[in-house]
Coordinates of C-alpha atoms in Angstrom, one line a residue:
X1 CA -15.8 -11.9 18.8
X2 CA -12.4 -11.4 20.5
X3 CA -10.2 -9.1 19.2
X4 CA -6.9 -10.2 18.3
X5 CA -3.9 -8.8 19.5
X6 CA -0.9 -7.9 17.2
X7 CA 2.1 -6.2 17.2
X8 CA 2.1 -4.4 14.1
X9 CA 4.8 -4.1 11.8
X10 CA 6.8 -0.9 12.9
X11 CA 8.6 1.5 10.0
X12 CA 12.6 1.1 9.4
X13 CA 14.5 3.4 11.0
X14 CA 15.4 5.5 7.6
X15 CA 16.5 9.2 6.7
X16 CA 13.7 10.0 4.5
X17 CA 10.4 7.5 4.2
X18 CA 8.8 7.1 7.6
X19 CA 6.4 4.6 7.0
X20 CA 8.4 1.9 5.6
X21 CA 7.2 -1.2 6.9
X22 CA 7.6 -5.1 6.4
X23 CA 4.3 -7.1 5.7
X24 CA 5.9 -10.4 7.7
X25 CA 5.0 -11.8 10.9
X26 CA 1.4 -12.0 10.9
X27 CA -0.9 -14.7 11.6
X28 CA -2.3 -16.4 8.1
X29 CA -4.0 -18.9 7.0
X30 CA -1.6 -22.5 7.3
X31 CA 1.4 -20.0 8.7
X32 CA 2.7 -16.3 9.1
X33 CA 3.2 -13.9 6.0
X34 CA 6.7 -14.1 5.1
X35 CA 9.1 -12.1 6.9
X36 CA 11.6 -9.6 4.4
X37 CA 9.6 -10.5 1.4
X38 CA 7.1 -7.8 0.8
X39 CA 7.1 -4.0 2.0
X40 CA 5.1 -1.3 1.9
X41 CA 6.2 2.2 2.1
X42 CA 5.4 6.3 1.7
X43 CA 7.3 8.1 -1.3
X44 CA 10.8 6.9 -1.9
X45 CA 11.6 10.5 -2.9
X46 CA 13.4 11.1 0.4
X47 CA 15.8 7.9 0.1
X48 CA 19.1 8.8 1.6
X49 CA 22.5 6.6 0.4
X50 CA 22.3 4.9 3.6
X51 CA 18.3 4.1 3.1
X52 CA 19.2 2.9 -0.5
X53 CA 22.2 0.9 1.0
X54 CA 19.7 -0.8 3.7
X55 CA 17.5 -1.6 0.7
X56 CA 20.3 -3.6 -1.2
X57 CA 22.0 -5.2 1.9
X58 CA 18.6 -6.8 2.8
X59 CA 18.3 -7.5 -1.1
X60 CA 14.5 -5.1 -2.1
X61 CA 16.1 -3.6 -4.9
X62 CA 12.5 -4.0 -6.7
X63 CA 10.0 -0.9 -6.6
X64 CA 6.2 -0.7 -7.6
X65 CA 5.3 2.6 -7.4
X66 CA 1.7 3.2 -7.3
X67 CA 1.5 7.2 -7.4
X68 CA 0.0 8.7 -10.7
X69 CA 2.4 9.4 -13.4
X70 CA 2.2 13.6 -12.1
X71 CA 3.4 12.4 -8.4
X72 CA 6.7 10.7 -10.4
X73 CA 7.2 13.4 -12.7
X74 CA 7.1 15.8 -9.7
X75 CA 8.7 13.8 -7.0
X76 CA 10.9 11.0 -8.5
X77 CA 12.2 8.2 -6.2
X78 CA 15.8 8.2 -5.6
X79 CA 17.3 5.0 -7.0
X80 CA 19.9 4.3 -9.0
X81 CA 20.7 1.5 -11.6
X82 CA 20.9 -1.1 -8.5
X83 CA 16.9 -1.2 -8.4
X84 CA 14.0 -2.9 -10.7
X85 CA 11.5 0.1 -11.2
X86 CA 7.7 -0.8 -11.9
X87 CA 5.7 2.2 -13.1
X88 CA 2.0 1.0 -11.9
X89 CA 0.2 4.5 -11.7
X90 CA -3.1 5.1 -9.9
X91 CA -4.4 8.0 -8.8
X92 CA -6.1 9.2 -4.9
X93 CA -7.9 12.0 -6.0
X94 CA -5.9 14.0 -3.6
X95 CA -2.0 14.0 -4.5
X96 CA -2.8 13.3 -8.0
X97 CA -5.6 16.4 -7.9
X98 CA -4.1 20.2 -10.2
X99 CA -6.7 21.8 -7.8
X100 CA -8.2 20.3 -5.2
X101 CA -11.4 19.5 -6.9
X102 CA -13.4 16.1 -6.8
X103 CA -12.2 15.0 -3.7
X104 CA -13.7 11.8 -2.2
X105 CA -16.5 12.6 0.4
X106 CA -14.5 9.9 2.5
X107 CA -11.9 7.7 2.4
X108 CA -13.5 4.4 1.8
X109 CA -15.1 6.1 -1.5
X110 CA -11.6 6.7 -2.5
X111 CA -10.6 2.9 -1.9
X112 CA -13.6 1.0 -3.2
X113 CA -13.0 3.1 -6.5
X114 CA -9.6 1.9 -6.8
X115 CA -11.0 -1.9 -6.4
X116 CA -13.2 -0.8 -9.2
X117 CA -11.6 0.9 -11.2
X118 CA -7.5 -0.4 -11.5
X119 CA -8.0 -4.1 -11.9
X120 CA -5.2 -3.8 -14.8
X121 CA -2.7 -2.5 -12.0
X122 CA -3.5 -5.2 -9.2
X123 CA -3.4 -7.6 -12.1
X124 CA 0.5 -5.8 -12.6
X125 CA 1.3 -6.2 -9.0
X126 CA 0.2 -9.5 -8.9
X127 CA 2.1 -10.8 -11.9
X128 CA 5.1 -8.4 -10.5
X129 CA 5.7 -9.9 -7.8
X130 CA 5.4 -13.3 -8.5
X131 CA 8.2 -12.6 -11.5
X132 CA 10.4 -11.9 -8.6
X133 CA 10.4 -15.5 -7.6
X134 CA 10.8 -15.0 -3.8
X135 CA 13.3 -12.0 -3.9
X136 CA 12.4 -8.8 -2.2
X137 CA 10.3 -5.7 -3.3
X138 CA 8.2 -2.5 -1.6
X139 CA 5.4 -1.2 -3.0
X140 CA 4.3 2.6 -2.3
X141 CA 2.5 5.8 -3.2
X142 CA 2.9 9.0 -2.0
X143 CA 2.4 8.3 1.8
X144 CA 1.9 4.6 2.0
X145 CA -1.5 5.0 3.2
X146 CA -4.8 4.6 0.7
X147 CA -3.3 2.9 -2.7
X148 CA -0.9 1.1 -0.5
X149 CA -3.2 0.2 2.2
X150 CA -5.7 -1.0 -0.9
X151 CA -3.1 -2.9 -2.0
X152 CA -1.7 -4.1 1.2
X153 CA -5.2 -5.4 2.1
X154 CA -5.7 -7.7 -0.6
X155 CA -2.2 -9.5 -0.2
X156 CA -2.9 -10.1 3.7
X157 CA -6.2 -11.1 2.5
X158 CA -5.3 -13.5 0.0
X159 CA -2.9 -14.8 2.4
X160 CA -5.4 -15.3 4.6
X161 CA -4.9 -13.2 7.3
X162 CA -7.4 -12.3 9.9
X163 CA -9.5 -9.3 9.2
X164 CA -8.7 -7.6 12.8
X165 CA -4.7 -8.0 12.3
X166 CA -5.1 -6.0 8.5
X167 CA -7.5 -3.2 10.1
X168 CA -4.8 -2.5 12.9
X169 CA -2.0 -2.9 9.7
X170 CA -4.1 -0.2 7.9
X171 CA -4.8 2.0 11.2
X172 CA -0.6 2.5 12.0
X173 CA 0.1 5.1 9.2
X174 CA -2.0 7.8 10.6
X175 CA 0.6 7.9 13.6
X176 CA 3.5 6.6 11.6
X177 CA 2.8 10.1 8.9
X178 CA 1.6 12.4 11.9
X179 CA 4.7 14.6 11.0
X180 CA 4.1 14.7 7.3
X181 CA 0.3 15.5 7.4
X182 CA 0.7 18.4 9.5
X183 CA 3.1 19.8 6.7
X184 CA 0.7 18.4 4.3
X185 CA -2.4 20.5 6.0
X186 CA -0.1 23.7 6.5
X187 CA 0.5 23.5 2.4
X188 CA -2.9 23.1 1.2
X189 CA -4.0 25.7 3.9
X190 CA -1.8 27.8 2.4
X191 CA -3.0 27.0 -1.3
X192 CA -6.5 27.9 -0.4
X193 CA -7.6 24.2 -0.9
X194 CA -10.1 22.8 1.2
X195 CA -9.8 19.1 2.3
X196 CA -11.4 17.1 4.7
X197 CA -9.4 16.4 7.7
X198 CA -10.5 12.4 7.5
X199 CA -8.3 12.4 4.6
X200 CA -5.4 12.4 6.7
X201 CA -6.3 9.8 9.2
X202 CA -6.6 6.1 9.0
X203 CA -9.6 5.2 10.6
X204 CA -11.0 1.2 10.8
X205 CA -14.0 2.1 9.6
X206 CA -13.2 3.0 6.3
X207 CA -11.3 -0.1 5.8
X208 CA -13.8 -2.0 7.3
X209 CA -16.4 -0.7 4.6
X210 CA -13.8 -1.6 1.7
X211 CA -13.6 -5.1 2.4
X212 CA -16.9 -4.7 3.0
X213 CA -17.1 -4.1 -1.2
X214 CA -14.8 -6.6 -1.8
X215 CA -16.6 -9.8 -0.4
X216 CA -19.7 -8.5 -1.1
X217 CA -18.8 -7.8 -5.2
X218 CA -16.1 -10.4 -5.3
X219 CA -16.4 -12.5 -2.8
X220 CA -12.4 -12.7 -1.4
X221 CA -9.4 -11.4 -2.7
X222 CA -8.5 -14.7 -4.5
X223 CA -11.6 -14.7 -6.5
X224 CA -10.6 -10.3 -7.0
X225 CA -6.9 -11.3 -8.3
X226 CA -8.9 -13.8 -10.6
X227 CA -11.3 -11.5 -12.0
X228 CA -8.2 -8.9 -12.8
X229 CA -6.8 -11.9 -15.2
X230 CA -4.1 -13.1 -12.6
X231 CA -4.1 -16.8 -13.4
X232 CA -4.8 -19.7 -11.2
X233 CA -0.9 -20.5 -11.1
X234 CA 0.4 -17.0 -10.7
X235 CA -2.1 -17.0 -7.6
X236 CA -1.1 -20.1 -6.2
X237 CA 3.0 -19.1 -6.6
X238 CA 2.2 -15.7 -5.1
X239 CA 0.4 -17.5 -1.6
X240 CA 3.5 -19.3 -1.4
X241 CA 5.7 -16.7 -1.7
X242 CA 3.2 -14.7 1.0
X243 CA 3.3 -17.4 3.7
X244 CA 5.6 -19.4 5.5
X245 CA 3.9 -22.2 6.7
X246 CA 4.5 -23.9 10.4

């Protein structure tokens, strides 16, 4: 099969997050995925006044923050009374850990347990965004990589956008955090933990294996969404807030 050939989404040029990143522009079924609808992001603990003005002017003044209820106690976002904050906690087993302990043997482990496991919040999201009746939002956890790539995977897959085009989506935050998991690694070094390098990458591989799980448990996202209670109409509104069509 050919391999299609994207150019993925790059981060916004802002003070503090650096993988900040529109979901728009790629091909879908009937269309493209909305442009400056839906964005996914790393922690919005770093927002600067000029990031938070940039959010407003281009109107995402809604936030689902996926990090566990520790991560927002420790590291708040920055936003003031301009913004619509969604408390949607999941943990990764890794930011979320006291110690280090009961880390995923890989990161595909990580993500197919949060399929399992967090129906409620995808069924959150879901419902979250289709409240927001076409207006902005970014979703994020602590480095917009595993909860957010699980999460960004089943919106380009409901929308149906190619499989190859949401791998290389997924792949991009390894490069896009390079800076941030050096620290990251220096840190843990530092507090004796011992984690797995692959925990800071993004390889294809282990998103390939997670969608893997999904069709072969659920079949597609749609018939995922469904299965967390989002309703036939909630799902039908949310595809067309997801793609323009040509």
């Amino acid at each position: 099969m050919d391999m299609i050939q994207i150019s993925v989404s790059e981060p916004v040029k802002m003070d503090g997050p650096h993988n900040f990143r529109d979901l728009g522009g790629y091909p879908a079924k009937d269309g493209t995925t909305r442009k400056g609808w839906i964005f996914r992001s790393d922690g919005l603990g770093t927002l600067s006044d000029a990031d938070r003005n940039w959010m407003m002017e281009h109107g995402i003044t809604c936030v689902l923050d996926l990090r566990s209820e520790r991560e927002m106690e420790h590291t708040p976002d920055k936003l003031n009374e301009s913004f619509e904050y969604h408390a949607i906690p999941m943990s990764d087993r890794m930011n979320s850990s006291e110690n280090g302990t009961d880390l995923p043997d890989r990161l595909s482990d990580l993500y197919i347990q949060i399929l399992d496991c967090y129906q409620d919040k995808f069924r959150k999201i879901a419902e979250t965004l289709v409240n927001r009746k076409g207006k902005p939002a970014v979703f994020h956890c602590a480095v917009g990589k595993d909860r957010t790539g699980v999460t960004a995977m089943l919106l380009l897959k409901l929308a149906g956008v190619p499989e190859e085009v949401i791998l290389q989506d997924y792949t991009v935050s390894e490069n896009n955090m390079k800076e941030i998991f050096d620290q990251q690694r220096e840190l843990l070094r530092q507090a004796g933990w011992k984690v797995p390098d692959g925990l800071f990458r993004s390889p294809r591989e282990e998103m390939e294996r997670t969608i893997r799980h999904l069709k072969e448990t659920w079949g597609s996202a749609e018939e995922y969404f469904k299965d967390c209670g989002v309703l036939e109409n909630e799902l039908s509104e949310l595809k067309g807030y997801l793609v323009e069509k040509d």
